[in-house]
XYZ file of C-alpha atoms in Angstrom:
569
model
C 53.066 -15.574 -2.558
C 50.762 -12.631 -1.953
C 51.830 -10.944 1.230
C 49.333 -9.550 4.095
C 50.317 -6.045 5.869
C 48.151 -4.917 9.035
C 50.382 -2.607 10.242
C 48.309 -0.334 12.998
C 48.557 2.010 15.925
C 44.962 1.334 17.658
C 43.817 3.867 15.032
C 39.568 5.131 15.285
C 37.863 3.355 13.065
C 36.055 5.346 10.160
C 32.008 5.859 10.841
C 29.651 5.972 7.659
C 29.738 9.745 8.201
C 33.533 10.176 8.171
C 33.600 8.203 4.529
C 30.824 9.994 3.276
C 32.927 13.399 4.487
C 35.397 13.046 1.894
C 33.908 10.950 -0.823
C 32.504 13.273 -3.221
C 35.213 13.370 -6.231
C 33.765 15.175 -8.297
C 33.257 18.595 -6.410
C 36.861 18.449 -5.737
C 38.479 18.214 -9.096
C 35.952 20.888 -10.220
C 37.460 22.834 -7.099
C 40.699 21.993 -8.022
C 40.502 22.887 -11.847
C 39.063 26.485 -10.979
C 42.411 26.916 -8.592
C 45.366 29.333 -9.431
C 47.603 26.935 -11.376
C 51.338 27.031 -10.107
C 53.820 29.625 -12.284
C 56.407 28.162 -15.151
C 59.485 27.327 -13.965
C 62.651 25.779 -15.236
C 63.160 22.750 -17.034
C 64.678 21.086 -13.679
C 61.953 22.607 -11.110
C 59.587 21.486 -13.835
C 60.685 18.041 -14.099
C 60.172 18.118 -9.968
C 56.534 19.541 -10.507
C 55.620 17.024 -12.289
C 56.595 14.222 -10.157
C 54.650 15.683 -7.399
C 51.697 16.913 -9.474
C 49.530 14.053 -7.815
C 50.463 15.186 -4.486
C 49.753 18.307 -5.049
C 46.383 18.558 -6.822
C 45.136 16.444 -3.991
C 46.342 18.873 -1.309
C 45.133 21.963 -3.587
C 41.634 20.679 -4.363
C 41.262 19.352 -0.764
C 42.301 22.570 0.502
C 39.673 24.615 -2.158
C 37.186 22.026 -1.703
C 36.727 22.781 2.315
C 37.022 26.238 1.855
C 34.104 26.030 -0.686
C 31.923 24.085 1.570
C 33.149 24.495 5.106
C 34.191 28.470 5.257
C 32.681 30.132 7.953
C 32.643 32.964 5.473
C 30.157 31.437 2.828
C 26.747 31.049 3.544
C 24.705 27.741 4.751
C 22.271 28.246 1.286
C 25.799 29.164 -0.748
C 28.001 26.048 0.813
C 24.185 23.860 -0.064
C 23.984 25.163 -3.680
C 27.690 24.126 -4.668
C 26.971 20.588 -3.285
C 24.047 20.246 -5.524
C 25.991 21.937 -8.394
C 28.782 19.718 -7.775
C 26.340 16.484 -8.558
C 24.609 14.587 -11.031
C 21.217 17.207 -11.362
C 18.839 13.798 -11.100
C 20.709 11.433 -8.845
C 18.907 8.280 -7.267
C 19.847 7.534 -3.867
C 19.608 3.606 -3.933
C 20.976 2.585 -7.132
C 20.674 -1.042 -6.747
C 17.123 -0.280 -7.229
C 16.227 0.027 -10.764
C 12.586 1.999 -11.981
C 9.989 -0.360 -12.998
C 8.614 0.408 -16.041
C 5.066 -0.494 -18.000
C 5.991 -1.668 -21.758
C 3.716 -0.876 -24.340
C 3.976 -1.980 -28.312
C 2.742 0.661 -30.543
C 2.446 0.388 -34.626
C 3.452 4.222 -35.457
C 1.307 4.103 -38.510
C -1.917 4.279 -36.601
C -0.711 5.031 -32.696
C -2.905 3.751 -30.417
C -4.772 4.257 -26.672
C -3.152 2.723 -23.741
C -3.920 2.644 -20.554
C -1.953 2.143 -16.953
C -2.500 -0.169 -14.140
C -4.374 2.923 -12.671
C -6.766 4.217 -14.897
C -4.265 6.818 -16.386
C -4.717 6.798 -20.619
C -1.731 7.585 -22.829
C -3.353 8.879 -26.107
C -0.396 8.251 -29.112
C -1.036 9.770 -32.658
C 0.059 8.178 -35.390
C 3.494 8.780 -36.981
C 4.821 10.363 -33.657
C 8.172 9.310 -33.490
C 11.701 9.833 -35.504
C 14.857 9.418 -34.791
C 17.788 11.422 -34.190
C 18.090 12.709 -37.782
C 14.379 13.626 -38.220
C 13.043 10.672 -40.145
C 9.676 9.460 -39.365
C 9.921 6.051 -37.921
C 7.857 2.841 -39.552
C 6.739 -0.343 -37.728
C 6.722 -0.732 -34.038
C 8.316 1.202 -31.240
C 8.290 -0.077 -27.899
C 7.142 2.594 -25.512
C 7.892 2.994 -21.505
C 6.078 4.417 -18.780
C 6.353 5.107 -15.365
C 4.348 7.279 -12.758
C 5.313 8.622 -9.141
C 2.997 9.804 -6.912
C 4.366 9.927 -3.388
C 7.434 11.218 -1.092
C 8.542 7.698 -2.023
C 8.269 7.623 -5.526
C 10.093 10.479 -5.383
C 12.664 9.892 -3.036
C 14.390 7.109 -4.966
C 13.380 8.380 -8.452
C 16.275 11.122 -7.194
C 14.601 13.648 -9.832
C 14.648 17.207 -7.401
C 11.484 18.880 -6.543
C 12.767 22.560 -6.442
C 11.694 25.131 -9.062
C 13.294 28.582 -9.253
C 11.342 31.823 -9.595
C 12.646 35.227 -9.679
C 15.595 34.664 -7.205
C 13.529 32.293 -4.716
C 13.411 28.377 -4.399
C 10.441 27.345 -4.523
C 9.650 23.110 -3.828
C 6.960 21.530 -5.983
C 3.804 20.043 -4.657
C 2.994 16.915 -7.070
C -0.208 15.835 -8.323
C 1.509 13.044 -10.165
C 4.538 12.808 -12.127
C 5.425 10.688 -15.443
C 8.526 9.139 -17.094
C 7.828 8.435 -20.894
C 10.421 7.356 -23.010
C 10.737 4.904 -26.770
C 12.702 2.709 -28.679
C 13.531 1.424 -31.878
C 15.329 -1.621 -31.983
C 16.641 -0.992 -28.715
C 17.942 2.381 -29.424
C 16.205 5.925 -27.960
C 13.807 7.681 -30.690
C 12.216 11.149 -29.917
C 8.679 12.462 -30.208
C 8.508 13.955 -33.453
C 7.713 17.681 -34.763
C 4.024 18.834 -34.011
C 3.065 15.936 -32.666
C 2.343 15.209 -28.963
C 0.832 12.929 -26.570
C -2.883 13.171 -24.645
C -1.673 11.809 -21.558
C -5.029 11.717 -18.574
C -3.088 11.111 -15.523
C -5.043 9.245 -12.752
C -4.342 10.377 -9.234
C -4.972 11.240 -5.577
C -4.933 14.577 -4.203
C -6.142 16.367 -1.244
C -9.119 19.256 -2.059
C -9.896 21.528 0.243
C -13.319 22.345 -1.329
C -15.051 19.870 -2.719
C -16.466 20.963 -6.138
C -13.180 23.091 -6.736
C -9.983 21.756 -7.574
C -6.640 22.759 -6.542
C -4.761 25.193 -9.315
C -1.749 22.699 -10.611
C 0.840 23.552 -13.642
C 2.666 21.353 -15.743
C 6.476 21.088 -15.973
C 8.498 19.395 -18.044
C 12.090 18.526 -16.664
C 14.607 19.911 -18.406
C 18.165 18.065 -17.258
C 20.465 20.033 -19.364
C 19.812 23.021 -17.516
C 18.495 21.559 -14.508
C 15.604 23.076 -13.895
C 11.619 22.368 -14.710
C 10.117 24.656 -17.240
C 6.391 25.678 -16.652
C 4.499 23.933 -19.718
C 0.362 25.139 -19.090
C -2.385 24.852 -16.864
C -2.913 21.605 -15.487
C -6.695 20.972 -16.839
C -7.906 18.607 -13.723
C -10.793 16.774 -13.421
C -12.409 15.556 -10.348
C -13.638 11.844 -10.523
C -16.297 10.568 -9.160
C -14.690 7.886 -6.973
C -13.952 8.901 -3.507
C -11.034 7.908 -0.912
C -12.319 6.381 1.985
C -12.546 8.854 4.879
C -11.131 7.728 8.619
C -13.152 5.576 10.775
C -13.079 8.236 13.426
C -13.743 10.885 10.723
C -17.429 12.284 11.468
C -18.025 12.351 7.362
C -17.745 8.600 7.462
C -21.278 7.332 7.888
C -22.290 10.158 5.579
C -19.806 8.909 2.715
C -20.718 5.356 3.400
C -24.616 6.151 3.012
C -23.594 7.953 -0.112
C -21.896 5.351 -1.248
C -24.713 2.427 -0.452
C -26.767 5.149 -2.540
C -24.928 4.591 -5.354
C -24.884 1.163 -5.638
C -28.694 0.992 -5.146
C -29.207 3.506 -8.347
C -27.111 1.185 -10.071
C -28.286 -1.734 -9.426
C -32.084 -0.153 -10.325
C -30.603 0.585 -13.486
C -29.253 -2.699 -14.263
C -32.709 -4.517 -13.189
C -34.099 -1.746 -15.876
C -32.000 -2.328 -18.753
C -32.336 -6.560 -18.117
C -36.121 -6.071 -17.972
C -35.754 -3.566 -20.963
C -33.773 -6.033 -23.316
C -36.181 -8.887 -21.847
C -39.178 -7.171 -23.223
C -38.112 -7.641 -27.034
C -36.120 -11.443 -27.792
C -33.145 -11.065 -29.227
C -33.125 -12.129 -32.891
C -30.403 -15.418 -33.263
C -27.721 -14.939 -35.462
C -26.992 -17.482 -38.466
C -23.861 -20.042 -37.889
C -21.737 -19.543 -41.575
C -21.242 -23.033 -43.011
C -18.219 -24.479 -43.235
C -16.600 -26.359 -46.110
C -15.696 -30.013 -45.409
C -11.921 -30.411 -44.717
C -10.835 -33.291 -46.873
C -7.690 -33.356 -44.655
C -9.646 -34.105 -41.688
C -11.605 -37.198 -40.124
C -15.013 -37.496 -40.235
C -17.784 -39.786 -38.923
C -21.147 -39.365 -37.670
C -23.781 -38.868 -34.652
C -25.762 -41.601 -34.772
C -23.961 -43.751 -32.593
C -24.945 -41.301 -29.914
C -28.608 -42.980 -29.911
C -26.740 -46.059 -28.009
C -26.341 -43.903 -25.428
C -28.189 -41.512 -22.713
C -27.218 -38.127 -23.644
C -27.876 -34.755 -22.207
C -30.975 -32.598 -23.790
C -28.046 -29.788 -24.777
C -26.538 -33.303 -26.678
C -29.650 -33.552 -28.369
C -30.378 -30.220 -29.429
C -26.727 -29.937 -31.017
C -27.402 -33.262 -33.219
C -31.472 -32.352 -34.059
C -29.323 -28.833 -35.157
C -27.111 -30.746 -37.656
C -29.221 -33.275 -38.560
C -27.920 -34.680 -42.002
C -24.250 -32.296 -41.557
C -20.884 -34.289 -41.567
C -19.118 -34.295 -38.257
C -15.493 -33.573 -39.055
C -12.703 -33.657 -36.221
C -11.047 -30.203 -35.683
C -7.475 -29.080 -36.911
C -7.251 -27.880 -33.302
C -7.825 -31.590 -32.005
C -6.149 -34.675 -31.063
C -7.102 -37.603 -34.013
C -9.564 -39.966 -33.478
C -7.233 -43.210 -32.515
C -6.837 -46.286 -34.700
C -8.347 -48.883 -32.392
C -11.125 -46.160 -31.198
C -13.828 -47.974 -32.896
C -13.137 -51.795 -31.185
C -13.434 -50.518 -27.658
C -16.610 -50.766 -25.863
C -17.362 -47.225 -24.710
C -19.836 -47.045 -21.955
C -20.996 -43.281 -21.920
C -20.721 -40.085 -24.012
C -21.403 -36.305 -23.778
C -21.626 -33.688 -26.748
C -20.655 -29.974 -25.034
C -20.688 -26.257 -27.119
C -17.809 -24.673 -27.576
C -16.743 -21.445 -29.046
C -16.931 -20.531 -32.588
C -19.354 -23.552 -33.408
C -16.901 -26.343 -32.466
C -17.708 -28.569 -30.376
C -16.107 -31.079 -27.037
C -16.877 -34.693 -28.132
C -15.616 -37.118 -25.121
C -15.997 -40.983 -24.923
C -15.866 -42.786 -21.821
C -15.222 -46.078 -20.371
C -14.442 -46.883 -16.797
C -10.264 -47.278 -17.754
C -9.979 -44.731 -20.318
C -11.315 -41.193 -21.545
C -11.315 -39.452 -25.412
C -12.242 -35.819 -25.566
C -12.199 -34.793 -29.112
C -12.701 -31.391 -30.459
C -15.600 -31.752 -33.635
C -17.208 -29.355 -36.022
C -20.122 -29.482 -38.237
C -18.851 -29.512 -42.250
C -21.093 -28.960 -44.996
C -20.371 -31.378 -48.451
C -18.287 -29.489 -50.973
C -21.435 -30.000 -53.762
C -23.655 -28.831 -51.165
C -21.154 -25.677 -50.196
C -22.659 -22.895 -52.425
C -26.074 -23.394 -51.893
C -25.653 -23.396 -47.988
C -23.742 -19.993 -48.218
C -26.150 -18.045 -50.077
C -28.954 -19.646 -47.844
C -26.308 -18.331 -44.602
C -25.912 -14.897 -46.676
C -29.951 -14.411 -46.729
C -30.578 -15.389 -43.207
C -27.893 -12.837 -42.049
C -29.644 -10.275 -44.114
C -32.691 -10.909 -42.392
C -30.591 -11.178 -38.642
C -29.731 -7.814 -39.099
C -32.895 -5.876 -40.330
C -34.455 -7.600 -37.113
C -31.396 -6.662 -34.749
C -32.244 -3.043 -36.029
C -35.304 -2.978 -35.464
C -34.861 -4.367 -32.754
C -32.511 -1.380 -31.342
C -34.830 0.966 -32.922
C -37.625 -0.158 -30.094
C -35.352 0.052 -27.327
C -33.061 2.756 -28.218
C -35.883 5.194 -26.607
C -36.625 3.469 -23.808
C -32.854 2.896 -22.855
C -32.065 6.472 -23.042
C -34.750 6.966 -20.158
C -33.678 4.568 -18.004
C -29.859 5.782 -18.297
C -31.364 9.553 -18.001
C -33.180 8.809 -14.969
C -30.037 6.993 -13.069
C -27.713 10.112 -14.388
C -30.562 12.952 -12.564
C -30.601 10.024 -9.283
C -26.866 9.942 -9.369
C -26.731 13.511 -9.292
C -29.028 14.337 -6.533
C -27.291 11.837 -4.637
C -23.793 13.581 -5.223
C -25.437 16.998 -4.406
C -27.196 16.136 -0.937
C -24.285 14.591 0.080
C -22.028 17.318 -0.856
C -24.321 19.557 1.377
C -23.669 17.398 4.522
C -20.268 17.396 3.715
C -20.262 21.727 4.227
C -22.251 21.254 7.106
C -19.791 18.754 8.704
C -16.487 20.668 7.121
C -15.933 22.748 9.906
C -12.337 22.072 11.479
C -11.199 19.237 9.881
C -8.461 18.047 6.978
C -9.171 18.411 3.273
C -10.327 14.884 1.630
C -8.820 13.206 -1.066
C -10.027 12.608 -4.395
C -9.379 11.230 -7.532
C -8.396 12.898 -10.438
C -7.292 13.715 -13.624
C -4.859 15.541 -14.975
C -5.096 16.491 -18.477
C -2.386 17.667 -20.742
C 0.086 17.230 -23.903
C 3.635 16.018 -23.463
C 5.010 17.321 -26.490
C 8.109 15.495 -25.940
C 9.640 11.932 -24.035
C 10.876 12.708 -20.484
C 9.720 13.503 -17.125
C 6.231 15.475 -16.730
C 5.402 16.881 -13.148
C 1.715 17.978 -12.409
C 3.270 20.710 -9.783
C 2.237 24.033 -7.811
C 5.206 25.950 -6.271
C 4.981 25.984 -2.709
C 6.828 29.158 -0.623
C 9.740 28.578 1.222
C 9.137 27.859 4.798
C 9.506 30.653 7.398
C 10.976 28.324 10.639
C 14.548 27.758 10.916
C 16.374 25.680 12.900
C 20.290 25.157 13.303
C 21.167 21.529 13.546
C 23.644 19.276 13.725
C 22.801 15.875 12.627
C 24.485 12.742 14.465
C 24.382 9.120 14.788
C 22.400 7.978 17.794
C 24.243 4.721 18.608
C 28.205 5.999 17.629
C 27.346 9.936 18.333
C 29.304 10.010 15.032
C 28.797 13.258 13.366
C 27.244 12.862 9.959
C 28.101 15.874 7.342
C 29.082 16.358 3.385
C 25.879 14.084 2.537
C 22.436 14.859 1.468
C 19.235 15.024 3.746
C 15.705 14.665 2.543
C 12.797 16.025 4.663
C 8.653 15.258 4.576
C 6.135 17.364 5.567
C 3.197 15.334 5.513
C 0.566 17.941 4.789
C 2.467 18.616 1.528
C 2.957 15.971 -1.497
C 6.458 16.834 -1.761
C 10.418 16.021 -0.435
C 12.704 18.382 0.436
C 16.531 18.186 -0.321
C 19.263 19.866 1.979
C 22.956 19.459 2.503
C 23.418 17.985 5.895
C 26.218 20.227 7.519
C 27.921 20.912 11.283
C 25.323 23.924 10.578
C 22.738 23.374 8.596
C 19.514 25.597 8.467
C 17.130 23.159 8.771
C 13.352 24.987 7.240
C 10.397 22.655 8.153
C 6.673 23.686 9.358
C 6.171 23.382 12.796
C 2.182 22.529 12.686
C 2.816 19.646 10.591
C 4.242 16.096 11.334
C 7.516 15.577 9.860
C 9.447 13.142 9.018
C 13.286 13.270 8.262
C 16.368 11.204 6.991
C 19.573 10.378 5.099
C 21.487 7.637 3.328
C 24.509 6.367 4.865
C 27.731 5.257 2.800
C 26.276 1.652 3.760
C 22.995 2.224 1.984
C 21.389 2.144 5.488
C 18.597 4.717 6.301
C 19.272 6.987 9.659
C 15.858 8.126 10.673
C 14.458 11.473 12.886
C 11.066 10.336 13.400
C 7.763 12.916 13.634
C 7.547 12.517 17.480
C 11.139 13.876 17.642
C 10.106 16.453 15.842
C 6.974 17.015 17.984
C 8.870 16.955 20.982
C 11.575 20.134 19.795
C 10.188 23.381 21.328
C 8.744 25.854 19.590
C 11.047 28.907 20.611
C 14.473 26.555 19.609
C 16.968 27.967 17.547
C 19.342 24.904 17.742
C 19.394 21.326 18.281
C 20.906 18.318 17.951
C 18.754 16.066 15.658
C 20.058 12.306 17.214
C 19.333 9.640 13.827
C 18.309 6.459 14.800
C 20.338 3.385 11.858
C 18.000 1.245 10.642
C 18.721 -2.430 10.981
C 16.754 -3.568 8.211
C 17.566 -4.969 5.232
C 16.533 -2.434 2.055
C 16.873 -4.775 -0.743
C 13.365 -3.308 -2.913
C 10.993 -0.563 -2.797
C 8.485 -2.313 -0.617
C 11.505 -2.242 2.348
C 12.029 0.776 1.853
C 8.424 2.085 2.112
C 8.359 0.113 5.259
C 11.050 2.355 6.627
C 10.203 5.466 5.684
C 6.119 5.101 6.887
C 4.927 7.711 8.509
């Protein structure tokens, strides 16, 4: 029988913080391994070494593992970088939470264009892939894609945003990031020499002026020496489309009458083009005749004269007149007792590719039968070349057809371009004249350039490290539990970005002071401790030290949308 032991002596219980303290393995056998190792001794002492060898390399790495991290002769930025050394370089926070990816099939002979939820187009040449021995890869791969765009996004991809530069850390502002990978059969293949993908990444990002956009670069994450490595220019494009501005933004009812401008050009352009194509009829294309089906039922339409049927019912038998009626392969059969039951009404309905919806009716019972018109197999060749002349003539008149309208098209799309433009230009002006003292807008975008291999892709502009610094200590607000040895993440909202820092007794806590802010960690519970922008608003502006008090939160963070909820600013 399994025995139970609770042997205690009112002992403290252990908060998230203390666990989290003392948790991290991995930085102490690396501690531990770089330690002076103990000198030979005889074969007796030996023997006694060895017993206590687990003792032992437990009290030595503990002991080198505080002095690396908690020695009040080491640095706060030295004690922060051996943490982060001491980890996985991309580590997600919430594991339970696993990246959704888009899944595209593409046929490596020819490649292919694909495009995201979002507008973004991933441009794949042909023969682009081999595998790990540098043969080209045949058939299908399946291909994966995912794109971050937010604090969020970022957050829980746990892929780091800082970029080193001659001796200084510099965080990177995103315009959008990517994760492309493929697979064969379920196994990893690699982009293949000289070849490389057009990726046009879709996205939203604040401009400051508003024919000018921001100067991005493109990195390419590089986990085996974890850093990014600058790739080019980021070629951007500014869109069109517009976010919405603020209801108490003065630029409002000037983007909204921009906006109903828009719409009016295009729906003048529209009326145009309708009125255009109206002018000229459009020439009716010839049905191809069909060879009777032997296989198949047939009957014909002249029972239909028993009945009241629709004009369109009409037109389709007048259309046919002297065709066999056979029922479709992609029908039910015409049932065995079909023709002893008094059927009260029937309607004849188009369908696509010249088939037709045949349905009988009777007050107790329906039949809806899918029917085509068949041509007689001695009547087949004759019908065809008639069919092959008639398409001849469809398409010298659908030519000519163009030919007239061609011109006049051109016009009517040149004229709505030049309105279009105006109306982007005046309201551009208002925009400078109303651009005095407030926030850059948003725009869309896109960001053009080559991944010339699978992996992560950041659309990125270094931003300098921040000049305030405040000491903090960070501590539950409920338990006053101290939390330490665990990673903090800090937003700035003016900047698309998330700062990483080791969460200390001491930390040096960077962060702008004109912005709001919003700050947090993960608890050993997978619970999120929050310091919320009005906190931040509330520290004074001469403070060299504070207490930062985290408020738990209760809620449950079982998917991405629960944790957006919780980390809203």
């Amino acid at each position: 029988m399994k025995q139970k032991y609770n042997i205690q002596r009112n002992p403290t219980p252990l908060s998230d913080a203390d666990i989290a303290k003392h948790q991290d393995f991995d930085a102490l056998m690396k501690a531990y391994q770089a330690a002076e190792q103990p000198p030979q001794r005889t074969a007796i002492t030996r023997r006694m070494w060895v017993v206590g060898s687990a003792v032992a390399a437990a009290l030595v790495g503990l002991i080198a593992f505080s002095s690396l991290l908690f020695s009040d002769g080491q640095s706060y930025e030295a004690q922060q970088t051996a943490y982060f050394e001491a980890r996985e370089y991309v580590q997600p926070p919430m594991t339970s939470m696993k990246p959704q990816f888009a899944s595209y099939t593409v046929n490596t002979t020819t490649g292919g264009s694909y495009e995201y939820e979002n507008a973004t187009r991933i441009n794949i040449p042909s023969d682009a892939f081999e595998d790990a021995n540098g043969n080209t890869i045949e058939g299908d791969v399946n291909l994966f894609y995912r794109e971050m765009h937010d604090y969020v996004d970022f957050f829980l991809s746990g892929i780091p945003m800082t970029y080193d530069s001659a001796g200084v850390t510099y965080n990177l502002e995103s315009a959008g990031m990517i994760e492309i990978y493929a697979e064969k059969d379920g196994r990893r293949v690699r982009m293949a020499k000289d070849k490389s993908i057009d990726i046009e990444l879709a996205s939203v990002i604040d401009v400051p002026d508003i024919n000018i956009p921001p100067d991005y670069n493109i990195y390419k994450l590089d986990t085996a020496s974890r850093t990014w490595v600058y790739q080019e220019i980021d070629n951007i494009q500014l869109l069109d489309e517009w976010e919405d501005f603020d209801a108490d933004d003065p630029r409002k009812a000037t983007q909204e009458a921009y906006r109903a401008t828009l719409a009016n050009i295009k729906k003048e352009r529209a009326a145009a083009i309708n009125a255009l194509e109206n002018t000229i009829p459009t020439p009716i294309q010839p049905e191809q005749p069909r060879q009777r089906n032997r296989s198949l039922q047939t009957f014909d339409l002249d029972f239909l004269e028993s009945f009241t049927i629709s004009n369109e019912a009409k037109a389709i038998k007048e259309k046919y007149a002297g065709a066999i009626w056979q029922v479709a392969e992609n029908s039910q059969r015409i049932p065995a007792n079909a023709d002893r039951i008094e059927w009260e009404d029937a309607t004849l309905k188009s369908l696509a590719k010249e088939q037709y919806q045949l349905t009988l009716i009777r007050s107790d019972r329906q039949l809806e039968l899918i029917v085509e018109p068949a041509v007689k197999q001695s009547d087949y060749q004759a019908a065809l070349a008639n069919y092959e002349q008639a398409l001849a003539t469809y398409e010298t008149q659908l030519a000519e057809r163009e030919t007239q309208l061609a011109k006049r098209r051109t016009t009517i799309e040149s004229e709505a371009t030049s309105k279009r433009e105006q109306a982007t230009a005046d309201f551009e002006t208002k925009l400078k004249e109303q651009n005095t003292n407030v926030r850059p807008r948003k725009r869309k975008v896109l960001n053009k350039f080559k991944a010339t291999s699978l992996g992560v892709w950041n659309c990125d502009r270094p931003i300098p490290p921040m000049e305030y610094e405040m000491e903090v200590e960070f501590v539950d607000a409920t338990t006053g539990t101290t939390y330490e040895n665990t990673t903090g993440y800090l937003v700035d909202k003016s900047r698309n970005t998330i700062y990483r820092f080791l969460v200390t007794e001491n930390t040096r806590l960077k962060f702008n002071q004109q912005s709001d802010n919003f700050l947090w960690l993960v608890t050993a519970n997978n619970e999120i401790a929050v310091f919320r922008p009005e906190q931040f608003k509330a520290l004074k502006s001469n403070q060299s030290k504070h207490t930062f008090r985290l408020e738990r939160m209760p809620n449950r963070l079982e998917n991405e949308t629960d944790i957006r909820r919780v980390l809203s600013i």
